[in-house]
Coordinates of C-alpha atoms in Angstrom, one line a residue:
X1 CA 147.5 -52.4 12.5
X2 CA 147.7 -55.3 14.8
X3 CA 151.2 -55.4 16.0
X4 CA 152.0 -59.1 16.0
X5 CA 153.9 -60.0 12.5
X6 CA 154.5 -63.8 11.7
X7 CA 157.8 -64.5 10.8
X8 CA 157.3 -67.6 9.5
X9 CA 154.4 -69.8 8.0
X10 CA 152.9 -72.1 10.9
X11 CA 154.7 -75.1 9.2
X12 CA 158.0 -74.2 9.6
X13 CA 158.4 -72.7 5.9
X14 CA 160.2 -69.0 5.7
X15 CA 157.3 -68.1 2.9
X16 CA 155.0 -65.3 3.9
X17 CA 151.6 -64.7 2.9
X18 CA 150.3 -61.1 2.4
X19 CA 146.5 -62.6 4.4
X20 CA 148.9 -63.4 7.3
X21 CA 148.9 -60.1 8.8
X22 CA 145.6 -60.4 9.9
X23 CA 145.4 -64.4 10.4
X24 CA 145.9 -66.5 13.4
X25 CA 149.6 -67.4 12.1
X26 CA 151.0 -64.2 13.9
X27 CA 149.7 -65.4 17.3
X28 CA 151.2 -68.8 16.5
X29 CA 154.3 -67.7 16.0
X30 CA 154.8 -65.2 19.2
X31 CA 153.4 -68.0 21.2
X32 CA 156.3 -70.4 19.8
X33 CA 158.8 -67.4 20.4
X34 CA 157.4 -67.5 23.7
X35 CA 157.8 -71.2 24.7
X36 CA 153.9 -71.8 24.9
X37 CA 153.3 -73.9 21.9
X38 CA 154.1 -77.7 22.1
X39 CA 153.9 -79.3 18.6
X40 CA 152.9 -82.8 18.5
X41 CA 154.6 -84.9 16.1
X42 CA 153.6 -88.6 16.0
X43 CA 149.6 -89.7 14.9
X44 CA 146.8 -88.2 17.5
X45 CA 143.8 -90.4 16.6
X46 CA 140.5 -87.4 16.3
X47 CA 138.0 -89.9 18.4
X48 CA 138.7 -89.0 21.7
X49 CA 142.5 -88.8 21.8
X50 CA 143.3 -85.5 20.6
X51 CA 140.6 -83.8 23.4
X52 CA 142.7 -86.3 25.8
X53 CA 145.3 -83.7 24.2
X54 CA 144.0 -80.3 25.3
X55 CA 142.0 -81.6 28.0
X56 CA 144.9 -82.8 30.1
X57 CA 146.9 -79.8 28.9
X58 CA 144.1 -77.0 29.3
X59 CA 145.9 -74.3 31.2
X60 CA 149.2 -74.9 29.2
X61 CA 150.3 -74.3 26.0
X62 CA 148.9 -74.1 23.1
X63 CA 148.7 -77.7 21.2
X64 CA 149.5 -78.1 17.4
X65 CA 148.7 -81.6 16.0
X66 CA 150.7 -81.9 12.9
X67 CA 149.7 -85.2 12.1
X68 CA 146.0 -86.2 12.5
X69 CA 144.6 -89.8 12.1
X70 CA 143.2 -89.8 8.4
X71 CA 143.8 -86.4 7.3
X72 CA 146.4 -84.4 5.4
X73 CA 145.5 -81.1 7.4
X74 CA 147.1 -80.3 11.2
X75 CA 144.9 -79.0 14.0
X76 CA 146.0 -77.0 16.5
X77 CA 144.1 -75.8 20.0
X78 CA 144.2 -74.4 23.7
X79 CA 145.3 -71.1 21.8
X80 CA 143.3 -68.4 24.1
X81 CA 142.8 -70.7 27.4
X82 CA 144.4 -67.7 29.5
X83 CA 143.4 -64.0 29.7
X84 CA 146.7 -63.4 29.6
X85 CA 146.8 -65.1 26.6
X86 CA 143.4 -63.7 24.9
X87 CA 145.0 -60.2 25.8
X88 CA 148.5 -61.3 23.9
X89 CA 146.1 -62.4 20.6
X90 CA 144.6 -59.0 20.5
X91 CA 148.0 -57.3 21.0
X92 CA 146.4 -55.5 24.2
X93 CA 147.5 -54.9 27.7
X94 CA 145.3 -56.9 30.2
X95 CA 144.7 -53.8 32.0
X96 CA 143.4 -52.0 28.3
X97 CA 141.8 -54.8 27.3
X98 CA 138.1 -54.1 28.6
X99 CA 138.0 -50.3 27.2
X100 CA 139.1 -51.4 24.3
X101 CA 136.5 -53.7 23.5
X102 CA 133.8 -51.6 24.5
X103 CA 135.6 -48.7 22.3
X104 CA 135.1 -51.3 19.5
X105 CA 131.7 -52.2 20.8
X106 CA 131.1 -48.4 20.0
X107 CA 133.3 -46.9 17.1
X108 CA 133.2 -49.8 14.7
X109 CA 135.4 -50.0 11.6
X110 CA 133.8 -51.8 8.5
X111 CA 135.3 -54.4 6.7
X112 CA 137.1 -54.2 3.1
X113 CA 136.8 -56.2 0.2
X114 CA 139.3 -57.6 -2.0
X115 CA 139.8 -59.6 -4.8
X116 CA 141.5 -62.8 -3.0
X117 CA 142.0 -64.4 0.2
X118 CA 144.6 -67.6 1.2
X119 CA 141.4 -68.9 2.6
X120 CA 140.5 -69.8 -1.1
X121 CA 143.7 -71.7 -2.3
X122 CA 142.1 -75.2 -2.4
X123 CA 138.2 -75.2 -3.5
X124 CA 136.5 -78.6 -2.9
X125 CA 132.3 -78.6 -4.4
X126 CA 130.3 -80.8 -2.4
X127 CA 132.3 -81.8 0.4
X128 CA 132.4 -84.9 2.2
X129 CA 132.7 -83.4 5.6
X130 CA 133.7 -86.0 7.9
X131 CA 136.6 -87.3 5.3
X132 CA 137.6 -83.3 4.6
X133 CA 137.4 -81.7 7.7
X134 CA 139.9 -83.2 11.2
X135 CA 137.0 -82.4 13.7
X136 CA 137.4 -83.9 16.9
X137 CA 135.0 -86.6 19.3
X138 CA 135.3 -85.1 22.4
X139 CA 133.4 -87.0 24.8
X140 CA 131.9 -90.4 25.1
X141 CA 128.7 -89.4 25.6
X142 CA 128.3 -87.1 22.6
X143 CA 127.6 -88.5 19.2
X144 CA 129.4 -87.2 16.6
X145 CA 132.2 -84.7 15.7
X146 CA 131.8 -81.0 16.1
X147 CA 133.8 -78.4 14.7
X148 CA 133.9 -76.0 17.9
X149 CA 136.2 -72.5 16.2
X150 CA 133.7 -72.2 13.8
X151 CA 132.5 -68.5 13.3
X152 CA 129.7 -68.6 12.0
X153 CA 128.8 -65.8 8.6
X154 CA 125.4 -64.4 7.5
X155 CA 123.6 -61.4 6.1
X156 CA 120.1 -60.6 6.0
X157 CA 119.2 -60.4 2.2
X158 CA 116.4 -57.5 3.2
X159 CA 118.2 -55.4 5.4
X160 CA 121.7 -55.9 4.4
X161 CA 122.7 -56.4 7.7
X162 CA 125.5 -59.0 8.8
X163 CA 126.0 -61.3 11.4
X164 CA 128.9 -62.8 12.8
X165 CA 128.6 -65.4 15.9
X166 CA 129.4 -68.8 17.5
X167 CA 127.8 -72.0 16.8
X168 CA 129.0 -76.1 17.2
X169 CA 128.3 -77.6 13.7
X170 CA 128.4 -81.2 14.5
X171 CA 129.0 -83.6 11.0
X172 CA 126.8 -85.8 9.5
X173 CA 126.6 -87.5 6.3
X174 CA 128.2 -86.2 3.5
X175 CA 127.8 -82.6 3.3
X176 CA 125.7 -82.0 6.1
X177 CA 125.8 -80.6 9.5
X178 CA 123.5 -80.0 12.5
X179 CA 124.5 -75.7 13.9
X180 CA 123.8 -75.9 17.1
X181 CA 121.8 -72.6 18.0
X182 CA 119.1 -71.9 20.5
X183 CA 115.6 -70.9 19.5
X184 CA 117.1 -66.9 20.6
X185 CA 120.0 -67.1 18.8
X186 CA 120.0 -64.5 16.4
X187 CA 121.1 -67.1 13.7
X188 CA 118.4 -68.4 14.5
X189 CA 116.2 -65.7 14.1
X190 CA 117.3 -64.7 11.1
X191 CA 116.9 -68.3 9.3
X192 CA 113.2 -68.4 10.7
X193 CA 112.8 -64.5 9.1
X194 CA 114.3 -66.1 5.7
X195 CA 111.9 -69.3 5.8
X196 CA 109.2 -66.7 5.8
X197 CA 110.5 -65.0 2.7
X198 CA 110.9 -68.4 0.9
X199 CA 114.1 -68.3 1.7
X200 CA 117.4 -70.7 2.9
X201 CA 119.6 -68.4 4.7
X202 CA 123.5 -68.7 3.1
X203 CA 125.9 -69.1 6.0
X204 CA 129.8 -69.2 6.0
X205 CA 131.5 -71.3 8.4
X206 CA 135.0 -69.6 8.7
X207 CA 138.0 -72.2 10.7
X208 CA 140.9 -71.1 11.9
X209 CA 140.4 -66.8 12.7
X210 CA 142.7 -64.1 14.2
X211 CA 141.4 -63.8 18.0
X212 CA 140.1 -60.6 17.0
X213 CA 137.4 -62.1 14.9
X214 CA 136.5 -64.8 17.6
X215 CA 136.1 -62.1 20.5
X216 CA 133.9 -59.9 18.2
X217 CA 131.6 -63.3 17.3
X218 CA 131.1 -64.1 21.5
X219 CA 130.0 -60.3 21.7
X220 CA 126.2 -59.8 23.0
X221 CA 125.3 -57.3 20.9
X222 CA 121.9 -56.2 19.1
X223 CA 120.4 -58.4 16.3
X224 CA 121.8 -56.1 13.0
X225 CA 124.9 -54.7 15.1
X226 CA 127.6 -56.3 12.6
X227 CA 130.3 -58.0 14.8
X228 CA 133.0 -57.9 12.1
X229 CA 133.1 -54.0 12.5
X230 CA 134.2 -54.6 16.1
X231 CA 136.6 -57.2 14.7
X232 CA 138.4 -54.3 12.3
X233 CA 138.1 -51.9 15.1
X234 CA 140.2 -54.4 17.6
X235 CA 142.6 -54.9 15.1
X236 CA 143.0 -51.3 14.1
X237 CA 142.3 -51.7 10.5
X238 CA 139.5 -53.3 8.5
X239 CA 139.2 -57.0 8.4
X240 CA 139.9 -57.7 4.9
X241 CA 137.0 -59.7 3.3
X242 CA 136.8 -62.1 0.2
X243 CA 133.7 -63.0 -1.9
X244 CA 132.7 -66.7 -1.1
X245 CA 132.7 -68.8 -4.2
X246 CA 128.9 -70.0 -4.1
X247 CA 127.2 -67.6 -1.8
X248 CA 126.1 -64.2 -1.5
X249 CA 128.7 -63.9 1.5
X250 CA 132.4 -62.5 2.5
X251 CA 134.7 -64.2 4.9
X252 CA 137.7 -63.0 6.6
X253 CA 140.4 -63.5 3.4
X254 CA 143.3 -64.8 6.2
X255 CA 140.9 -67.2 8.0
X256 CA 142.3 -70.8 7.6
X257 CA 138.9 -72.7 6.4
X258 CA 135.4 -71.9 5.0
X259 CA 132.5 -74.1 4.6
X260 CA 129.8 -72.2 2.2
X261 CA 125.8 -73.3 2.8
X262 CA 122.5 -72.5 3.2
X263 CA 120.8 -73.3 6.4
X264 CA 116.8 -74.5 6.7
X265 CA 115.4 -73.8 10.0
X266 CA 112.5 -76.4 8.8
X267 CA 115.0 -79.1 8.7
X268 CA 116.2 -80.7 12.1
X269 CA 118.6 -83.0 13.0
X270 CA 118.0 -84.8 17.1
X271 CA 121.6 -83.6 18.4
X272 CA 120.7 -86.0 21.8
X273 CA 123.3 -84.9 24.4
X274 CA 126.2 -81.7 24.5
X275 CA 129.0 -81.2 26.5
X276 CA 128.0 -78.1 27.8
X277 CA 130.3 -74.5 29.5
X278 CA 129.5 -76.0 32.7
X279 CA 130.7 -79.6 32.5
X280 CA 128.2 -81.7 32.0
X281 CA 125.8 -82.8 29.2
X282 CA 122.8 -81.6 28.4
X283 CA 119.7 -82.8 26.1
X284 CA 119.2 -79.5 23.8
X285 CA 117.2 -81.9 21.0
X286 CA 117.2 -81.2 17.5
X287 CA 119.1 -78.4 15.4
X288 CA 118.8 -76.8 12.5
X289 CA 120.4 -78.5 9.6
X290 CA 122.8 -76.6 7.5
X291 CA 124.2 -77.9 4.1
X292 CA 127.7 -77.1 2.4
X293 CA 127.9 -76.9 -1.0
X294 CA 131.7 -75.8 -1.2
X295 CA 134.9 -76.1 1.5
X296 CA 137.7 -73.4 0.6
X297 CA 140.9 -73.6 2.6
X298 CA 144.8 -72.7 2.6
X299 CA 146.9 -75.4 0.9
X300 CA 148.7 -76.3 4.4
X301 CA 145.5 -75.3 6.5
X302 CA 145.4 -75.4 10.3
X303 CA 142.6 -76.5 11.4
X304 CA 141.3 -74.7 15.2
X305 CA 140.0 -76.7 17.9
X306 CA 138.3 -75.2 21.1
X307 CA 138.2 -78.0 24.0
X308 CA 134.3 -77.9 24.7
X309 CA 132.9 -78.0 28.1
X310 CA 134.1 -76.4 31.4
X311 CA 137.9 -75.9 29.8
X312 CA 139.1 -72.7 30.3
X313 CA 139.3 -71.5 26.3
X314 CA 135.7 -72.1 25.8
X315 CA 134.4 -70.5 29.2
X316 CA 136.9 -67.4 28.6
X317 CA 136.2 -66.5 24.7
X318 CA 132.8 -65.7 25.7
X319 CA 133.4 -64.7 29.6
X320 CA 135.9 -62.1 28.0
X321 CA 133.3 -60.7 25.4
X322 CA 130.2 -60.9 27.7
X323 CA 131.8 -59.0 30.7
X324 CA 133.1 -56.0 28.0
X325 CA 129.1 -56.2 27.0
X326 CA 128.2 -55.8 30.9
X327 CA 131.0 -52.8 31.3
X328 CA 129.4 -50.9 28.7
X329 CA 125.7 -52.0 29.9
X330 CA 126.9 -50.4 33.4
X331 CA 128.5 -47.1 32.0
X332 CA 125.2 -46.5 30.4
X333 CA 123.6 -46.2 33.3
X334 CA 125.9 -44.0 35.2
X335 CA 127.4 -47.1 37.7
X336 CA 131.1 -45.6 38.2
X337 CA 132.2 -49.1 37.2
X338 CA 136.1 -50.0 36.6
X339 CA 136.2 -53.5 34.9
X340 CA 134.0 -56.2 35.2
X341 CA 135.6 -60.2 34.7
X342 CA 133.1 -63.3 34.3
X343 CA 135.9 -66.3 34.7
X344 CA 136.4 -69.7 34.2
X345 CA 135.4 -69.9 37.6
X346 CA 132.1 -69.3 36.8
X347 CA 132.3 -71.3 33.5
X348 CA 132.9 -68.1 31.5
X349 CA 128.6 -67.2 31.7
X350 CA 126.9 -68.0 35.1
X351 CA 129.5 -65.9 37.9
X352 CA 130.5 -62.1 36.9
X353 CA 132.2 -60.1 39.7
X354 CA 132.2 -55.7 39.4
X355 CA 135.0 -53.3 40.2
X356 CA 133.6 -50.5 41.5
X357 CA 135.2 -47.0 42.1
X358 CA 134.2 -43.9 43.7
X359 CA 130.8 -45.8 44.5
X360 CA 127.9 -44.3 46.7
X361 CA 125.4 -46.5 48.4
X362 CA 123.1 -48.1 46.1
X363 CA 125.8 -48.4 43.6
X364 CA 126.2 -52.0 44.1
X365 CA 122.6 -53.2 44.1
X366 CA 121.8 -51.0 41.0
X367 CA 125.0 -52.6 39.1
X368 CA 123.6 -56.2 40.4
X369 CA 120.1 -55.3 39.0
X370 CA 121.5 -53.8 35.8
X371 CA 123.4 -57.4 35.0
X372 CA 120.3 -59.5 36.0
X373 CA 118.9 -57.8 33.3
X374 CA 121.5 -57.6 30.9
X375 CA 122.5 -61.5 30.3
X376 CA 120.1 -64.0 31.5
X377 CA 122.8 -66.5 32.3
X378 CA 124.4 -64.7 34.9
X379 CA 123.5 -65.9 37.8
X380 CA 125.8 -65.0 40.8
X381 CA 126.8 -61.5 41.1
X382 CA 129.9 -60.3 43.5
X383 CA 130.5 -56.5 44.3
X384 CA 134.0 -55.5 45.2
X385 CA 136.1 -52.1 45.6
X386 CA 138.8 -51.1 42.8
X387 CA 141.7 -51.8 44.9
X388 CA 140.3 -55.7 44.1
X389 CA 141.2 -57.4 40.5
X390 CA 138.1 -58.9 39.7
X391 CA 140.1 -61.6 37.5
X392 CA 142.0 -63.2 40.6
X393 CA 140.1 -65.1 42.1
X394 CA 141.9 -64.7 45.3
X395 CA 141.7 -61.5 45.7
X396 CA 137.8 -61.6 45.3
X397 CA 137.3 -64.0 47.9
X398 CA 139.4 -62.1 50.1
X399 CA 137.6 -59.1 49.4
X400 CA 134.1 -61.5 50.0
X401 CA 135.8 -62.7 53.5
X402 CA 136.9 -59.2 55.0
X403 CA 133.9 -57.1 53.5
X404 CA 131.1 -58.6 53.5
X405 CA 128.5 -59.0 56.5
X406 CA 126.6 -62.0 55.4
X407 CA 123.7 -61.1 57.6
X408 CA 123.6 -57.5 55.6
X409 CA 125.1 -58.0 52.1
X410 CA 123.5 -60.7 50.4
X411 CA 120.8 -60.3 48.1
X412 CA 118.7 -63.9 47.0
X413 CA 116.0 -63.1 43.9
X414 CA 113.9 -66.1 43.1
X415 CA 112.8 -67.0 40.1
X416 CA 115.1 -65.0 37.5
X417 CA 115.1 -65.5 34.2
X418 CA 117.6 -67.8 32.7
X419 CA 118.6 -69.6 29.9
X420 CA 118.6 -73.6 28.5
X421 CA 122.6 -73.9 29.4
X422 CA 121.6 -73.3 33.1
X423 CA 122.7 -76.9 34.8
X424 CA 120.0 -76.1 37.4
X425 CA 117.3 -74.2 36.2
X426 CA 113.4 -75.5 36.9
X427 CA 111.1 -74.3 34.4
X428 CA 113.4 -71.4 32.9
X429 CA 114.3 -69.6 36.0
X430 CA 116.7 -69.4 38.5
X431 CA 117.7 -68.1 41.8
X432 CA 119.9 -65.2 41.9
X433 CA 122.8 -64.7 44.3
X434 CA 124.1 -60.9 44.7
X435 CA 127.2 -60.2 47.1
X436 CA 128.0 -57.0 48.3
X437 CA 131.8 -57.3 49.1
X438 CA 132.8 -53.6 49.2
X439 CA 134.6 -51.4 51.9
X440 CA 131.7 -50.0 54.4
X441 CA 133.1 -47.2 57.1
X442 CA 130.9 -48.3 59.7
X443 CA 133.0 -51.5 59.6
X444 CA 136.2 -50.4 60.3
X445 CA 138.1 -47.1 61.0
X446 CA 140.8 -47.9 58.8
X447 CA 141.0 -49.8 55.8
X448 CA 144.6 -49.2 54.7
X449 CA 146.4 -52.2 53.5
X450 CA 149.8 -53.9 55.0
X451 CA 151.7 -53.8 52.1
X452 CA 155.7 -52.2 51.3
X453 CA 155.5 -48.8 49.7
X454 CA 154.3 -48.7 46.5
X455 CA 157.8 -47.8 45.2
X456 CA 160.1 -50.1 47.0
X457 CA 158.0 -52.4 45.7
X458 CA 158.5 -51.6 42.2
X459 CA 162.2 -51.1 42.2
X460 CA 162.2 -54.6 43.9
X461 CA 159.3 -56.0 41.2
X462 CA 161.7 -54.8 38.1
X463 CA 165.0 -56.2 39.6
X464 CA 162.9 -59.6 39.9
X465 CA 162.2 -59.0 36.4
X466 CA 165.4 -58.5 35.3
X467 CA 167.4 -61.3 37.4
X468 CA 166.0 -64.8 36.9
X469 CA 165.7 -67.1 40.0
X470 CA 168.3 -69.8 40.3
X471 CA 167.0 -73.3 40.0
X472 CA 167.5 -75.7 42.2

């Protein structure tokens, strides 16, 4: 079982929920413990002013709005903007934190149903979204409100097979919303297979999810590879699952909010322009249109924001889940690789930078090629040794500044393949950069690094720990 225990409802009450165990409200509550969750009393205004919020605050702490401009609901955001942070939500070392994505990648654990869920407290038929739901207007340029935690529930009614992932569902009137999916997306596909049954696929949009549940729905994996089983297997347990009230579909029973539809790839809504990963807009046209016939939340729900854009919780969810998906993709084909990060840096899709260990020559082309191949977004490869975290920045470019021979390490392929987020792409493909930033003994005929000994060091590191600095 996950070991983080909430010891206290997220509103201050001393009531406990059975769900809560495998809710967000846990996290919350070790992130209060821990001094990184500023609660906002007075009125945040949704249009603009609460991403003001967790724009300016996007490497901080976590942000609760408990009283938001025309709703009764809080909100609450920035709560895995670190990977520090995403590691503390999954109750995981920083250090385990790769394997054991991949081992849930691999050894699955399927979910369990039961017969209720706090998710389903409050049951509102036809909702009128944009009075129900606190869903933010980030940017000026954008033209509506998007709900941007929403994890995204379907099941194909032929196969049986589930599918949990990402999507912005941006408001419209009443009880509609635009999901914002690529043509690829495997929502996507799925919706186009249903239209040629006859069918409107049902979809859940779950609000407000352990951070177990939103790593498993960034996860590349195969279309009928059912994300929730790597959700259970990252939380140690199955992800307890309750019947929604109007569609053939089960939710996570501790999530905070559901919104239960049918979307109809035939119907489109013109979305005009997105904040994008990288920064800047871009003009992805129309989406499919989904619409909600019933919302189903807690009585004191919270609802979860994720600042859009180049902010450091919405490039690391997926940077976190795609680089676990590239470790695996490079143990399969026998590259003795030791982690692999894709950071904020890199807006969390386009940069991914590979430990490697024991490595022969080769090793670092092959594991470029191998990625190319893997993810079409990333675009910028970097090659270090495993005495190099490939998380701190730092230390990467130090490794790119001492290791690599420009005139002999760099690899340029033209015209990869890419995908529509690319901010520079011409006609679907792009150029790809590869950097091969690992030792070489023809370089030097000593590598060894000026550091103390490894355990003066530590006996100095835990007294550090132990004694806090003075101020002043």
């Amino acid at each position: 079982m996950h070991p983080l225990h909430a010891p206290a409802a997220a509103n201050g009450s001393t009531d406990r929920n059975p769900d809560d165990a495998q809710s967000m409200r846990p996290f919350i509550a070790a992130l209060a413990q821990r001094g990184e969750l500023l609660r906002v009393g007075e009125p945040v205004d949704p249009q603009f002013e609460i991403s003001a919020w967790l724009a300016q605050l996007a490497e901080g702490p976590a942000v609760q709005f408990d009283s938001v401009t025309g709703h009764a609901q809080a909100a609450i955001g920035n709560l895995l903007n670190s990977v520090e942070r995403i590691a503390l939500g999954l109750g995981i070392s920083r250090t385990d934190m790769q394997q054991r994505i991949v081992s849930a990648i691999e050894q699955g654990i399927a979910p369990q149903q039961v017969a209720h869920g706090a998710c389903q407290e409050t049951v509102i038929h036809t909702p009128d979204l944009r009075r129900e739901v606190p869903a933010p207007l980030f940017f000026p340029r954008e033209t509506g409100p998007y709900i941007t935690a929403g994890v995204i529930f379907t099941r194909d009614s032929r196969t049986g097979k589930g599918n949990v992932s990402f999507a912005r569902v941006k408001l419209l009137d009443g009880n509609r919303g635009m999901v914002g999916i690529a043509p690829n997306h495997h929502l996507a596909v799925m919706a186009r297979e249903a239209k040629a049954r006859g069918e409107t696929l049902p979809i859940a949009v779950t609000v407000g999810n352990h951070p177990a549940v939103l790593i498993a729905a960034a996860l590349y994996l195969r279309l009928g590879d059912d994300e929730l089983d790597c959700a259970g297997a990252l939380l140690g347990e199955p992800v307890r699952t309750v019947a929604c009230k109007t569609i053939p579909l089960d939710v996570p029973a501790a999530c905070e909010w559901v919104l239960e539809g049918t979307l109809d790839i035939d119907e489109q809504h013109d979305e005009k322009l997105v904040s994008e990963f990288h920064g800047m807009y871009e003009p992805y046209g129309s989406g499919p249109v989904a619409t909600f016939h019933c919302l189903t939340r807690r009585n004191d729900a919270l609802f979860q924001i994720i600042e859009p854009g180049y902010y450091p919780e919405h490039t690391l969810i997926g940077g976190v889940a795609i680089a676990a998906g590239l470790a695996r993709t490079l143990r399969a084909v026998a590259i003795p690789v030791r982690e692999v990060a894709v950071g904020h840096g890199g807006c969390g899709r386009l940069n991914a930078v590979v430990s490697l260990s024991a490595h022969r020559a080769g090793d670092a082309q092959k594991a470029m090629f191998a990625l190319w191949g893997s993810v079409n977004l990333i675009k910028n490869i970097t090659v270090v040794d495993d005495d190099v975290d490939p998380w701190n920045a730092s230390q990467v470019e130090w490794a790119v500044a001492t290791r690599m021979r420009p005139d002999r390490d760099m690899l340029v392929i033209p015209g990869g393949r890419t995908d529509r987020s690319e901010p520079i792409k011409q006609d679907g493909v792009a150029t790809k950069l590869g950097l091969n930033a690992t030792r070489r003994a023809c370089d030097r005929p000593d590598w060894t690094r000026a550091v103390p000994p490894p355990d003066v060091m530590e006996k100095v590191a835990q007294r550090i720990a132990a004694q806090p600095l003075a101020n002043g």
